[in-house]
PDB file of C-alpha atoms in Angstrom:
ATOM      1  CA  MET S  39       0.000   0.000   0.000  1.00 45.00           C
ATOM      2  CA  ALA S  40       1.440   3.349  -1.027  1.00 44.00           C
ATOM      3  CA  HIS S  41       0.607   5.504   1.980  1.00 46.00           C
ATOM      4  CA  GLY S  42       0.734   8.662  -0.075  1.00 45.00           C
ATOM      5  CA  ASP S  43       3.607  10.052  -2.091  1.00 49.00           C
ATOM      6  CA  GLY S  44       3.665  13.458  -0.492  1.00 51.00           C
ATOM      7  CA  ARG S  45       1.540  15.026  -3.195  1.00 44.00           C
ATOM      8  CA  ASP S  46      -1.247  17.456  -2.431  1.00 41.00           C
ATOM      9  CA  SER S  47      -3.212  20.183  -4.148  1.00 34.00           C
ATOM     10  CA  ARG S  48      -0.218  22.527  -4.233  1.00 37.00           C
ATOM     11  CA  ASP S  49       2.001  20.194  -6.244  1.00 42.00           C
ATOM     12  CA  SER S  50       2.462  21.115  -9.870  1.00 42.00           C
ATOM     13  CA  GLY S  51       2.470  17.599 -11.234  1.00 44.00           C
ATOM     14  CA  GLY S  52       5.648  18.106 -13.207  1.00 40.00           C
ATOM     15  CA  SER S  53       6.588  15.268 -15.542  1.00 37.00           C
ATOM     16  CA  GLY S  54       7.765  14.641 -19.078  1.00 35.00           C
ATOM     17  CA  THR S  55      10.944  15.925 -20.724  1.00 39.00           C
ATOM     18  CA  ASP S  56      11.543  18.886 -18.423  1.00 81.00           C
ATOM     19  CA  GLY S  57      11.097  16.856 -15.286  1.00 90.00           C
ATOM     20  CA  ALA S  58      13.131  13.976 -16.654  1.00 93.00           C
ATOM     21  CA  TRP S  59      16.050  16.365 -17.235  1.00 93.00           C
ATOM     22  CA  LEU S  60      15.860  17.603 -13.654  1.00 95.00           C
ATOM     23  CA  VAL S  61      15.856  14.055 -12.304  1.00 96.00           C
ATOM     24  CA  ARG S  62      18.693  12.916 -14.565  1.00 94.00           C
ATOM     25  CA  GLU S  63      20.953  15.916 -14.038  1.00 94.00           C
ATOM     26  CA  HIS S  64      20.093  17.315 -10.622  1.00 96.00           C
ATOM     27  CA  THR S  65      19.175  14.421  -8.320  1.00 97.00           C
ATOM     28  CA  VAL S  66      20.908  14.816  -4.954  1.00 98.00           C
ATOM     29  CA  TYR S  67      19.469  11.726  -3.275  1.00 98.00           C
ATOM     30  CA  ALA S  68      17.873   8.513  -4.510  1.00 98.00           C
ATOM     31  CA  CYS S  69      16.744   5.366  -2.755  1.00 98.00           C
ATOM     32  CA  VAL S  70      14.587   2.267  -3.076  1.00 97.00           C
ATOM     33  CA  MET S  71      11.372   2.246  -1.065  1.00 97.00           C
ATOM     34  CA  GLY S  72       8.317   0.021  -0.774  1.00 94.00           C
ATOM     35  CA  SER S  73       8.403  -3.659   0.100  1.00 95.00           C
ATOM     36  CA  ARG S  74      12.085  -4.035  -0.743  1.00 96.00           C
ATOM     37  CA  ALA S  75      13.111  -1.367   1.765  1.00 96.00           C
ATOM     38  CA  PHE S  76      10.666  -2.679   4.365  1.00 97.00           C
ATOM     39  CA  GLY S  77      11.991  -6.232   4.149  1.00 96.00           C
ATOM     40  CA  LEU S  78       8.630  -7.455   2.848  1.00 95.00           C
ATOM     41  CA  ALA S  79       9.466  -8.157  -0.780  1.00 92.00           C
ATOM     42  CA  VAL S  80       8.165 -11.352  -2.345  1.00 90.00           C
ATOM     43  CA  GLU S  81       8.635 -12.818  -5.794  1.00 89.00           C
ATOM     44  CA  GLY S  82       7.401 -10.291  -8.330  1.00 87.00           C
ATOM     45  CA  SER S  83       7.556  -7.265  -6.005  1.00 89.00           C
ATOM     46  CA  ASP S  84       8.107  -3.945  -7.764  1.00 91.00           C
ATOM     47  CA  THR S  85      11.200  -1.848  -7.188  1.00 94.00           C
ATOM     48  CA  ASP S  86       9.898   1.549  -6.098  1.00 96.00           C
ATOM     49  CA  ARG S  87      12.464   4.303  -6.529  1.00 97.00           C
ATOM     50  CA  ARG S  88      12.199   7.673  -4.822  1.00 98.00           C
ATOM     51  CA  GLY S  89      14.472  10.682  -5.114  1.00 98.00           C
ATOM     52  CA  VAL S  90      15.134  14.321  -4.399  1.00 98.00           C
ATOM     53  CA  PHE S  91      16.378  16.802  -6.997  1.00 97.00           C
ATOM     54  CA  LEU S  92      17.638  20.357  -6.545  1.00 97.00           C
ATOM     55  CA  ALA S  93      16.236  22.542  -9.314  1.00 95.00           C
ATOM     56  CA  PRO S  94      18.877  25.117 -10.346  1.00 94.00           C
ATOM     57  CA  THR S  95      18.283  28.359  -8.462  1.00 93.00           C
ATOM     58  CA  ALA S  96      18.244  30.336 -11.715  1.00 90.00           C
ATOM     59  CA  LEU S  97      15.024  28.541 -12.645  1.00 91.00           C
ATOM     60  CA  GLN S  98      13.346  29.811  -9.479  1.00 88.00           C
ATOM     61  CA  TRP S  99      13.832  33.405 -10.646  1.00 89.00           C
ATOM     62  CA  ARG S 100      11.482  33.040 -13.609  1.00 88.00           C
ATOM     63  CA  PHE S 101       7.727  33.317 -13.889  1.00 88.00           C
ATOM     64  CA  ALA S 102       7.387  29.651 -14.840  1.00 89.00           C
ATOM     65  CA  LYS S 103       8.742  27.684 -11.876  1.00 90.00           C
ATOM     66  CA  PRO S 104      10.270  24.220 -12.033  1.00 93.00           C
ATOM     67  CA  PRO S 105       8.003  21.365 -10.901  1.00 95.00           C
ATOM     68  CA  THR S 106       7.718  20.447  -7.244  1.00 95.00           C
ATOM     69  CA  HIS S 107       7.653  16.764  -8.149  1.00 96.00           C
ATOM     70  CA  VAL S 108       8.372  14.533 -11.110  1.00 96.00           C
ATOM     71  CA  THR S 109       6.920  11.157 -12.035  1.00 95.00           C
ATOM     72  CA  GLY S 110       9.506   9.031 -13.869  1.00 94.00           C
ATOM     73  CA  PRO S 111      11.469   8.915 -16.048  1.00 93.00           C
ATOM     74  CA  GLY S 112      11.918   5.306 -14.921  1.00 92.00           C
ATOM     75  CA  GLU S 113       9.147   2.887 -14.037  1.00 92.00           C
ATOM     76  CA  GLU S 114       7.948   3.124 -10.428  1.00 94.00           C
ATOM     77  CA  GLN S 115      10.061   6.275 -10.004  1.00 96.00           C
ATOM     78  CA  PHE S 116       8.992   9.457  -8.241  1.00 97.00           C
ATOM     79  CA  SER S 117      11.043  12.479  -7.137  1.00 97.00           C
ATOM     80  CA  TRP S 118      10.495  15.699  -5.217  1.00 98.00           C
ATOM     81  CA  GLU S 119      12.248  19.052  -5.539  1.00 97.00           C
ATOM     82  CA  LEU S 120      14.373  19.619  -2.444  1.00 98.00           C
ATOM     83  CA  GLU S 121      12.306  22.455  -0.967  1.00 97.00           C
ATOM     84  CA  ARG S 122       9.042  20.541  -1.337  1.00 98.00           C
ATOM     85  CA  PHE S 123      10.645  17.440   0.147  1.00 98.00           C
ATOM     86  CA  CYS S 124      11.862  19.380   3.180  1.00 98.00           C
ATOM     87  CA  GLU S 125       8.505  21.068   3.638  1.00 98.00           C
ATOM     88  CA  LEU S 126       6.694  17.724   3.701  1.00 98.00           C
ATOM     89  CA  ALA S 127       9.312  16.144   5.958  1.00 98.00           C
ATOM     90  CA  LEU S 128       8.876  18.963   8.481  1.00 98.00           C
ATOM     91  CA  ARG S 129       5.166  18.097   8.529  1.00 97.00           C
ATOM     92  CA  ALA S 130       6.166  14.499   9.360  1.00 97.00           C
ATOM     93  CA  ASP S 131       4.703  13.082   6.170  1.00 96.00           C
ATOM     94  CA  PRO S 132       5.220   9.323   6.638  1.00 95.00           C
ATOM     95  CA  ASN S 133       6.336   8.567   3.108  1.00 94.00           C
ATOM     96  CA  ILE S 134       8.881  11.391   3.088  1.00 97.00           C
ATOM     97  CA  LEU S 135      10.372  10.541   6.478  1.00 97.00           C
ATOM     98  CA  GLU S 136      10.715   6.908   5.465  1.00 97.00           C
ATOM     99  CA  CYS S 137      12.582   7.931   2.306  1.00 97.00           C
ATOM    100  CA  LEU S 138      15.205   9.579   4.499  1.00 97.00           C
ATOM    101  CA  HIS S 139      15.642   6.328   6.435  1.00 97.00           C
ATOM    102  CA  SER S 140      15.658   3.815   3.585  1.00 97.00           C
ATOM    103  CA  PRO S 141      18.354   1.159   4.007  1.00 96.00           C
ATOM    104  CA  LEU S 142      18.678   1.015   0.214  1.00 97.00           C
ATOM    105  CA  VAL S 143      20.358   4.276  -0.817  1.00 97.00           C
ATOM    106  CA  GLU S 144      21.333   4.331  -4.486  1.00 97.00           C
ATOM    107  CA  HIS S 145      22.789   7.829  -4.808  1.00 98.00           C
ATOM    108  CA  ALA S 146      23.744  10.742  -2.561  1.00 98.00           C
ATOM    109  CA  ASP S 147      25.940  13.630  -3.672  1.00 97.00           C
ATOM    110  CA  ALA S 148      27.325  16.218  -1.238  1.00 97.00           C
ATOM    111  CA  THR S 149      23.914  17.884  -0.852  1.00 98.00           C
ATOM    112  CA  GLY S 150      22.234  14.520  -0.474  1.00 98.00           C
ATOM    113  CA  ARG S 151      24.693  13.455   2.204  1.00 98.00           C
ATOM    114  CA  GLU S 152      24.029  16.673   4.107  1.00 98.00           C
ATOM    115  CA  LEU S 153      20.303  15.994   3.827  1.00 98.00           C
ATOM    116  CA  LEU S 154      20.810  12.520   5.285  1.00 98.00           C
ATOM    117  CA  ALA S 155      22.979  13.908   8.090  1.00 97.00           C
ATOM    118  CA  LEU S 156      20.129  16.296   8.898  1.00 97.00           C
ATOM    119  CA  ARG S 157      17.376  13.702   8.957  1.00 96.00           C
ATOM    120  CA  GLY S 158      17.057  13.782  12.734  1.00 96.00           C
ATOM    121  CA  ALA S 159      16.063  17.461  12.474  1.00 98.00           C
ATOM    122  CA  PHE S 160      12.835  16.433  10.756  1.00 98.00           C
ATOM    123  CA  LEU S 161      11.731  14.030  13.478  1.00 98.00           C
ATOM    124  CA  SER S 162       9.280  15.287  16.079  1.00 98.00           C
ATOM    125  CA  ARG S 163       6.152  14.294  17.945  1.00 97.00           C
ATOM    126  CA  ARG S 164       4.219  15.526  14.938  1.00 97.00           C
ATOM    127  CA  ALA S 165       4.775  12.005  13.608  1.00 97.00           C
ATOM    128  CA  HIS S 166       2.136  10.718  15.999  1.00 96.00           C
ATOM    129  CA  THR S 167      -0.556  12.819  14.370  1.00 94.00           C
ATOM    130  CA  SER S 168       0.540  12.295  10.778  1.00 95.00           C
ATOM    131  CA  PHE S 169       1.207   8.551  10.982  1.00 94.00           C
ATOM    132  CA  VAL S 170      -1.774   7.570  13.131  1.00 90.00           C
ATOM    133  CA  ARG S 171      -4.228   9.897  11.382  1.00 89.00           C
ATOM    134  CA  TYR S 172      -3.292   8.416   8.030  1.00 91.00           C
ATOM    135  CA  ALA S 173      -3.414   4.880   9.398  1.00 91.00           C
ATOM    136  CA  MET S 174      -6.865   5.309  10.906  1.00 88.00           C
ATOM    137  CA  ALA S 175      -8.216   6.735   7.646  1.00 91.00           C
ATOM    138  CA  GLN S 176      -6.871   3.704   5.805  1.00 92.00           C
ATOM    139  CA  ARG S 177      -8.275   1.370   8.430  1.00 93.00           C
ATOM    140  CA  ARG S 178     -11.756   2.766   7.772  1.00 93.00           C
ATOM    141  CA  LYS S 179     -11.297   1.961   4.085  1.00 94.00           C
ATOM    142  CA  LEU S 180     -10.316  -1.598   4.950  1.00 95.00           C
ATOM    143  CA  GLU S 181     -13.401  -1.926   7.158  1.00 95.00           C
ATOM    144  CA  ALA S 182     -15.538  -0.738   4.235  1.00 95.00           C
ATOM    145  CA  ASP S 183     -13.948  -3.415   2.026  1.00 94.00           C
ATOM    146  CA  VAL S 184     -14.833  -6.056   4.620  1.00 95.00           C
ATOM    147  CA  ARG S 185     -18.442  -4.886   4.705  1.00 94.00           C
ATOM    148  CA  ARG S 186     -18.744  -4.861   0.906  1.00 95.00           C
ATOM    149  CA  HIS S 187     -16.591  -7.797  -0.092  1.00 93.00           C
ATOM    150  CA  GLY S 188     -16.150  -9.887   3.025  1.00 93.00           C
ATOM    151  CA  ALA S 189     -12.394  -9.265   3.190  1.00 94.00           C
ATOM    152  CA  PRO S 190      -9.967  -6.332   3.122  1.00 95.00           C
ATOM    153  CA  ARG S 191      -7.210  -5.775   0.617  1.00 95.00           C
ATOM    154  CA  TRP S 192      -4.705  -7.877   2.487  1.00 96.00           C
ATOM    155  CA  LYS S 193      -1.584  -6.210   1.088  1.00 95.00           C
ATOM    156  CA  HIS S 194      -2.894  -2.858   2.278  1.00 95.00           C
ATOM    157  CA  ALA S 195      -3.664  -4.332   5.681  1.00 96.00           C
ATOM    158  CA  MET S 196      -0.086  -5.621   5.949  1.00 96.00           C
ATOM    159  CA  HIS S 197       1.427  -2.227   5.152  1.00 95.00           C
ATOM    160  CA  LEU S 198      -0.930  -0.462   7.544  1.00 96.00           C
ATOM    161  CA  LEU S 199       0.238  -2.738  10.365  1.00 96.00           C
ATOM    162  CA  ARG S 200       3.831  -2.060   9.393  1.00 96.00           C
ATOM    163  CA  LEU S 201       3.255   1.699   9.457  1.00 96.00           C
ATOM    164  CA  LEU S 202       1.597   1.637  12.881  1.00 96.00           C
ATOM    165  CA  GLY S 203       4.417  -0.453  14.317  1.00 96.00           C
ATOM    166  CA  SER S 204       6.964   1.909  12.853  1.00 96.00           C
ATOM    167  CA  CYS S 205       5.183   4.901  14.413  1.00 96.00           C
ATOM    168  CA  ARG S 206       5.002   3.261  17.827  1.00 97.00           C
ATOM    169  CA  ASP S 207       8.695   2.409  17.787  1.00 97.00           C
ATOM    170  CA  LEU S 208       9.635   5.895  16.559  1.00 98.00           C
ATOM    171  CA  LEU S 209       7.775   7.468  19.468  1.00 97.00           C
ATOM    172  CA  ARG S 210       9.325   5.051  21.935  1.00 97.00           C
ATOM    173  CA  THR S 211      12.922   5.301  20.764  1.00 97.00           C
ATOM    174  CA  GLY S 212      13.213   8.554  18.815  1.00 97.00           C
ATOM    175  CA  GLU S 213      14.566   6.600  15.827  1.00 97.00           C
ATOM    176  CA  LEU S 214      12.747   5.701  12.625  1.00 97.00           C
ATOM    177  CA  VAL S 215      13.449   2.179  11.343  1.00 96.00           C
ATOM    178  CA  VAL S 216      11.633   1.126   8.184  1.00 95.00           C
ATOM    179  CA  GLU S 217      12.703  -2.532   8.091  1.00 96.00           C
ATOM    180  CA  VAL S 218      10.190  -4.776   9.834  1.00 95.00           C
ATOM    181  CA  GLY S 219      12.748  -7.225  11.225  1.00 93.00           C
ATOM    182  CA  ALA S 220      11.243  -9.987  13.349  1.00 94.00           C
ATOM    183  CA  ASP S 221       7.667  -9.102  12.280  1.00 95.00           C
ATOM    184  CA  ARG S 222       8.321 -10.111   8.669  1.00 97.00           C
ATOM    185  CA  GLU S 223       6.679 -13.554   8.684  1.00 97.00           C
ATOM    186  CA  ARG S 224       3.691 -12.426  10.693  1.00 97.00           C
ATOM    187  CA  LEU S 225       3.115  -9.521   8.336  1.00 97.00           C
ATOM    188  CA  LEU S 226       3.499 -11.691   5.241  1.00 97.00           C
ATOM    189  CA  ALA S 227       0.887 -14.048   6.683  1.00 97.00           C
ATOM    190  CA  VAL S 228      -1.494 -11.075   6.739  1.00 97.00           C
ATOM    191  CA  ARG S 229      -0.632 -10.297   3.124  1.00 96.00           C
ATOM    192  CA  ARG S 230      -1.456 -13.882   2.125  1.00 96.00           C
ATOM    193  CA  GLY S 231      -4.842 -13.653   3.846  1.00 96.00           C
ATOM    194  CA  GLU S 232      -3.912 -16.313   6.383  1.00 97.00           C
ATOM    195  CA  THR S 233      -4.780 -14.073   9.351  1.00 96.00           C
ATOM    196  CA  PRO S 234      -8.479 -13.573  10.165  1.00 96.00           C
ATOM    197  CA  TRP S 235      -9.586  -9.988   9.699  1.00 95.00           C
ATOM    198  CA  SER S 236     -10.721  -9.809  13.329  1.00 95.00           C
ATOM    199  CA  GLU S 237      -7.181 -10.656  14.449  1.00 96.00           C
ATOM    200  CA  ALA S 238      -5.531  -8.196  12.055  1.00 96.00           C
ATOM    201  CA  ASP S 239      -7.988  -5.475  13.075  1.00 95.00           C
ATOM    202  CA  ALA S 240      -7.298  -6.077  16.772  1.00 96.00           C
ATOM    203  CA  TRP S 241      -3.568  -5.867  16.039  1.00 96.00           C
ATOM    204  CA  MET S 242      -4.070  -2.483  14.362  1.00 95.00           C
ATOM    205  CA  ALA S 243      -6.056  -1.180  17.309  1.00 94.00           C
ATOM    206  CA  ARG S 244      -3.419  -2.368  19.757  1.00 96.00           C
ATOM    207  CA  LEU S 245      -0.580  -0.733  17.814  1.00 96.00           C
ATOM    208  CA  ALA S 246      -2.496   2.555  17.630  1.00 94.00           C
ATOM    209  CA  GLU S 247      -3.094   2.465  21.404  1.00 95.00           C
ATOM    210  CA  GLU S 248       0.564   1.698  22.048  1.00 96.00           C
ATOM    211  CA  ALA S 249       1.553   4.646  19.857  1.00 96.00           C
ATOM    212  CA  ASP S 250      -0.813   6.870  21.844  1.00 95.00           C
ATOM    213  CA  ARG S 251       0.727   5.746  25.126  1.00 96.00           C
ATOM    214  CA  ALA S 252       4.262   6.256  23.806  1.00 97.00           C
ATOM    215  CA  LEU S 253       3.604   9.897  22.939  1.00 95.00           C
ATOM    216  CA  ASP S 254       3.854  11.458  26.407  1.00 92.00           C
ATOM    217  CA  GLY S 255       7.220   9.986  27.293  1.00 94.00           C
ATOM    218  CA  SER S 256       8.686  10.120  23.801  1.00 97.00           C
ATOM    219  CA  PRO S 257      12.290  11.309  23.462  1.00 98.00           C
ATOM    220  CA  LEU S 258      11.257  13.166  20.313  1.00 98.00           C
ATOM    221  CA  PRO S 259      11.000  16.972  20.510  1.00 97.00           C
ATOM    222  CA  ALA S 260       7.589  18.559  20.203  1.00 97.00           C
ATOM    223  CA  GLU S 261       8.552  20.285  16.947  1.00 98.00           C
ATOM    224  CA  PRO S 262      11.137  19.649  14.222  1.00 98.00           C
ATOM    225  CA  ASP S 263      14.262  21.773  13.916  1.00 98.00           C
ATOM    226  CA  THR S 264      12.905  24.067  11.217  1.00 98.00           C
ATOM    227  CA  ARG S 265      15.786  26.543  11.523  1.00 98.00           C
ATOM    228  CA  ALA S 266      18.427  23.884  10.771  1.00 98.00           C
ATOM    229  CA  VAL S 267      16.462  22.722   7.744  1.00 98.00           C
ATOM    230  CA  ALA S 268      15.955  26.302   6.509  1.00 98.00           C
ATOM    231  CA  ASP S 269      19.687  26.991   6.837  1.00 98.00           C
ATOM    232  CA  PHE S 270      20.459  23.859   4.843  1.00 98.00           C
ATOM    233  CA  LEU S 271      18.017  24.806   2.079  1.00 98.00           C
ATOM    234  CA  TYR S 272      19.448  28.343   1.923  1.00 97.00           C
ATOM    235  CA  ARG S 273      22.987  26.991   1.530  1.00 97.00           C
ATOM    236  CA  ALA S 274      21.888  24.593  -1.194  1.00 97.00           C
ATOM    237  CA  ARG S 275      20.068  27.315  -3.133  1.00 96.00           C
ATOM    238  CA  ARG S 276      22.982  29.741  -2.724  1.00 96.00           C
ATOM    239  CA  ALA S 277      25.531  27.190  -3.934  1.00 95.00           C
ATOM    240  CA  SER S 278      23.340  26.470  -6.950  1.00 94.00           C
ATOM    241  CA  ALA S 279      23.073  30.187  -7.738  1.00 93.00           C
ATOM    242  CA  LEU S 280      26.832  30.697  -7.513  1.00 92.00           C
ATOM    243  CA  ALA S 281      27.403  27.761  -9.835  1.00 88.00           C
ATOM    244  CA  ALA S 282      24.901  29.014 -12.413  1.00 69.00           C
ATOM    245  CA  PRO S 283      26.002  30.258 -15.854  1.00 64.00           C
ATOM    246  CA  GLU S 284      25.912  34.022 -16.407  1.00 50.00           C
ATOM    247  CA  ASP S 285      23.039  33.644 -18.863  1.00 47.00           C
ATOM    248  CA  PRO S 286      20.172  32.045 -16.915  1.00 45.00           C
ATOM    249  CA  ALA S 287      18.709  30.817 -20.197  1.00 50.00           C
ATOM    250  CA  ASP S 288      21.733  28.551 -20.559  1.00 51.00           C
ATOM    251  CA  THR S 289      20.652  26.068 -17.901  1.00 49.00           C
ATOM    252  CA  GLY S 290      19.975  23.162 -20.214  1.00 50.00           C
ATOM    253  CA  GLY S 291      17.041  20.824 -20.476  1.00 49.00           C
ATOM    254  CA  GLY S 292      14.752  23.301 -22.224  1.00 48.00           C
ATOM    255  CA  ILE S 293      12.730  23.461 -19.039  1.00 44.00           C
ATOM    256  CA  LEU S 294      11.004  26.728 -19.832  1.00 40.00           C
ATOM    257  CA  GLU S 295      10.594  26.457 -23.577  1.00 37.00           C
ATOM    258  CA  ARG S 296       6.952  25.358 -23.429  1.00 31.00           C
TER     259      ARG S 296
END
């Protein structure tokens, strides 16, 4: 279950040639997500790739802005522009935070490595609201499937359990771990439909309650370190501006010739 890709009504939906150029030439961080990162891959599982690109600062100075996200150019590939990625991470968007903690990093340049070094700055108790709120909304959808069809979408149920467990452990320890570890076989049994819905549903409820109880004593700060993230973004934009050609039209990729 893709628990959102960080998109909302403010995203520009950038894709195609312009976006592909940004991803190819300006990616600062790339990783594998989904079942492979979670330790839940089975035969035939997709390889979901996620990334962050830094649009050249010169492009931000024009009326037509670069896209905030790009679908592709590869299959199962999705990328965010650095500022949008940071904004969503500060809100504790589950998908974004998990990208920063993927065990399967495929690329990180100097900016990407600084982003990874800063990942603790994004973590806060806001995760309780964002993770659990999303999970409970998805749980209601699973309950509707049970009422209509007699069974939930089992793969979605598995990933919802994984997400709730991850949230609970984050609140307890202050560290986000995306790999499921010892829960792998139990979760895969849910995916195969071998676990009665009543048992899976009770497991979800228990994890949500445990996350609630973990909130008060959590080692996480109440808010993320927005200043540290803002300083990082400023430095990245400034470095990009200083490296830009004198003629801002000479940035390549034809991104504004539309």
